[in-house]
Amino acid sequence: MAVSGIGKYDPNNIFAKILRGEIPCKKVIENDWALAFHDIAPKAPVHVLVIPKGPYVSFADFSQRASDKEIAGFFKTAGDVARMFDLDAPGYRMIGNVGPDSGQEVPHFHVHILGGRPLGPMLVE
Ligand code: 5GP
């Protein structure tokens, strides 16, 4: 079910459990600001999720409350993920679902890095 883009952070959401090591993940990168790991149900040959270490419900929340260092560290990590998979030249898609209209399911801010094949139109009409 889609979640609200703002509101109180639920420390028991699945990505919080992954951050605490309570649930395993296939880790790609971890640093002070972010954790990147493979999506459990990949929609493309490369499908990596990048999440901030801090407790932010969505981009709406992250963009208001996170520090400049957290924001810079997070987005640099997303770029590093794409480079790790040699996606800069062929291109890729970075998606962030925010709130109910987007269908965001996990209430911890994340972006999807998708690539490895032509991805087709941005939205299905
Ligand atoms: P959203 O719809 O919130 O933007 O995307 C949530 C993503 O998290 C989905 O692509 C889904 O496959 C992925 N996901 C949900 N649960 C898990 C999990 O336990 N492990 C991993 N690696 N990915 C998950």
Short mmCIF file of C-alpha atoms and ligand atoms in Angstrom, two decimals:
data_model
loop_
_atom_site.label_atom_id
_atom_site.label_comp_id
_atom_site.label_asym_id
_atom_site.label_seq_id
_atom_site.Cartn_x
_atom_site.Cartn_y
_atom_site.Cartn_z
CA MET A 1 0.00 0.00 0.00
CA ALA A 2 1.32 3.48 -0.81
CA VAL A 3 2.55 5.56 2.10
CA SER A 4 2.35 9.25 2.91
CA GLY A 5 5.37 11.30 1.76
CA ILE A 6 5.58 13.07 5.11
CA GLY A 7 4.71 12.35 8.71
CA LYS A 8 6.23 10.39 11.54
CA TYR A 9 9.09 8.03 10.67
CA ASP A 10 8.34 4.36 11.40
CA PRO A 11 11.56 2.79 12.76
CA ASN A 12 10.19 -0.67 11.95
CA ASN A 13 9.95 -0.14 8.20
CA ILE A 14 11.83 -2.72 6.14
CA PHE A 15 14.69 -0.41 5.10
CA ALA A 16 15.27 0.64 8.74
CA LYS A 17 15.63 -3.07 9.53
CA ILE A 18 18.10 -3.48 6.66
CA LEU A 19 20.11 -0.49 7.96
CA ARG A 20 20.25 -2.07 11.42
CA GLY A 21 21.35 -5.40 9.90
CA GLU A 22 18.20 -7.17 11.11
CA ILE A 23 17.31 -8.15 7.52
CA PRO A 24 20.00 -9.07 4.97
CA CYS A 25 20.60 -7.22 1.73
CA LYS A 26 22.92 -7.55 -1.24
CA LYS A 27 25.10 -4.54 -0.45
CA VAL A 28 26.61 -2.42 -3.21
CA ILE A 29 28.05 0.57 -1.30
CA GLU A 30 27.93 1.71 2.30
CA ASN A 31 29.38 4.93 3.71
CA ASP A 32 28.55 7.51 6.41
CA TRP A 33 25.61 8.89 4.45
CA ALA A 34 24.01 6.11 2.48
CA LEU A 35 23.52 2.42 1.89
CA ALA A 36 23.04 1.05 -1.62
CA PHE A 37 21.75 -2.47 -2.21
CA HIS A 38 20.12 -4.55 -4.93
CA ASP A 39 16.32 -4.40 -5.15
CA ILE A 40 14.73 -7.71 -4.15
CA ALA A 41 12.49 -7.65 -7.24
CA PRO A 42 14.65 -6.11 -10.00
CA LYS A 43 12.87 -4.38 -12.87
CA ALA A 44 16.03 -4.06 -15.02
CA PRO A 45 19.45 -5.77 -15.26
CA VAL A 46 20.72 -3.17 -12.77
CA HIS A 47 18.21 -2.18 -10.08
CA VAL A 48 19.85 -0.74 -7.01
CA LEU A 49 18.18 1.14 -4.15
CA VAL A 50 20.04 3.98 -2.46
CA ILE A 51 18.85 5.01 0.98
CA PRO A 52 20.12 7.64 3.42
CA LYS A 53 21.39 6.49 6.82
CA GLY A 54 19.09 8.95 8.59
CA PRO A 55 15.37 8.50 9.37
CA TYR A 56 13.57 10.24 6.51
CA VAL A 57 10.14 9.11 5.30
CA SER A 58 10.51 10.37 1.74
CA PHE A 59 12.22 12.98 -0.42
CA ALA A 60 9.64 15.50 0.82
CA ASP A 61 10.96 14.87 4.34
CA PHE A 62 14.67 14.47 3.38
CA SER A 63 14.78 17.68 1.33
CA GLN A 64 13.38 19.66 4.28
CA ARG A 65 15.18 18.16 7.26
CA ALA A 66 18.47 16.65 6.08
CA SER A 67 21.70 18.64 6.40
CA ASP A 68 23.67 19.80 3.37
CA LYS A 69 26.27 17.12 4.16
CA GLU A 70 23.65 14.36 4.27
CA ILE A 71 22.11 15.53 0.99
CA ALA A 72 25.49 15.81 -0.76
CA GLY A 73 26.68 12.47 0.62
CA PHE A 74 23.49 10.75 -0.45
CA PHE A 75 23.47 12.01 -4.04
CA LYS A 76 27.21 11.44 -4.51
CA THR A 77 26.60 7.83 -3.48
CA ALA A 78 23.79 7.49 -6.04
CA GLY A 79 26.20 8.74 -8.74
CA ASP A 80 28.89 6.33 -7.53
CA VAL A 81 26.45 3.41 -7.83
CA ALA A 82 25.74 4.28 -11.46
CA ARG A 83 29.48 4.52 -12.20
CA MET A 84 30.13 1.18 -10.48
CA PHE A 85 27.82 -0.46 -13.01
CA ASP A 86 29.24 1.55 -15.98
CA LEU A 87 25.91 3.27 -16.53
CA ASP A 88 27.10 6.84 -17.19
CA ALA A 89 27.72 6.26 -20.91
CA PRO A 90 24.65 4.16 -21.83
CA GLY A 91 22.48 6.09 -19.39
CA TYR A 92 20.11 5.05 -16.68
CA ARG A 93 17.03 6.15 -14.79
CA MET A 94 16.93 7.47 -11.24
CA ILE A 95 13.45 7.26 -9.75
CA GLY A 96 12.23 8.48 -6.39
CA ASN A 97 8.66 7.71 -5.47
CA VAL A 98 7.22 10.22 -3.00
CA GLY A 99 3.90 9.65 -1.30
CA PRO A 100 0.55 8.20 -2.31
CA ASP A 101 0.26 9.37 -5.93
CA SER A 102 3.67 7.86 -6.72
CA GLY A 103 2.90 4.48 -5.18
CA GLN A 104 5.81 4.72 -2.68
CA GLU A 105 5.65 1.51 -0.67
CA VAL A 106 8.53 1.71 1.78
CA PRO A 107 8.40 4.75 4.10
CA HIS A 108 12.17 5.38 4.17
CA PHE A 109 13.44 7.74 1.46
CA HIS A 110 15.14 5.90 -1.39
CA VAL A 111 15.98 6.31 -5.03
CA HIS A 112 16.00 3.51 -7.57
CA ILE A 113 18.94 3.32 -10.01
CA LEU A 114 17.75 1.36 -13.04
CA GLY A 115 19.79 0.51 -16.10
CA GLY A 116 21.50 -2.08 -18.24
CA ARG A 117 18.99 -1.93 -21.10
CA PRO A 118 16.88 0.71 -22.89
CA LEU A 119 14.20 1.56 -20.35
CA GLY A 120 11.37 2.72 -22.60
CA PRO A 121 9.01 5.61 -21.89
CA MET A 122 9.23 7.31 -18.51
CA LEU A 123 5.58 6.71 -17.69
CA VAL A 124 3.04 4.30 -19.11
CA GLU A 125 0.00 6.43 -20.00
P1 5GP B 1 8.91 2.07 -3.71
O1 5GP B 1 7.67 1.58 -4.36
O2 5GP B 1 8.70 2.37 -2.24
O3 5GP B 1 9.54 3.21 -4.46
O4 5GP B 1 9.98 0.91 -3.84
C1 5GP B 1 10.23 -0.02 -2.87
C2 5GP B 1 11.18 -1.05 -3.45
O5 5GP B 1 11.71 -1.81 -2.40
C3 5GP B 1 10.53 -2.05 -4.42
O6 5GP B 1 11.18 -1.96 -5.70
C4 5GP B 1 10.74 -3.40 -3.75
O7 5GP B 1 11.02 -4.45 -4.68
C5 5GP B 1 11.90 -3.14 -2.82
N1 5GP B 1 11.90 -3.96 -1.62
C6 5GP B 1 10.86 -4.18 -0.77
N2 5GP B 1 11.24 -4.97 0.25
C7 5GP B 1 12.56 -5.24 0.06
C8 5GP B 1 13.51 -6.00 0.80
O8 5GP B 1 13.24 -6.59 1.84
N3 5GP B 1 14.78 -6.05 0.29
C9 5GP B 1 15.14 -5.39 -0.85
N4 5GP B 1 16.39 -5.51 -1.25
N5 5GP B 1 14.25 -4.67 -1.57
C10 5GP B 1 12.98 -4.58 -1.13
#
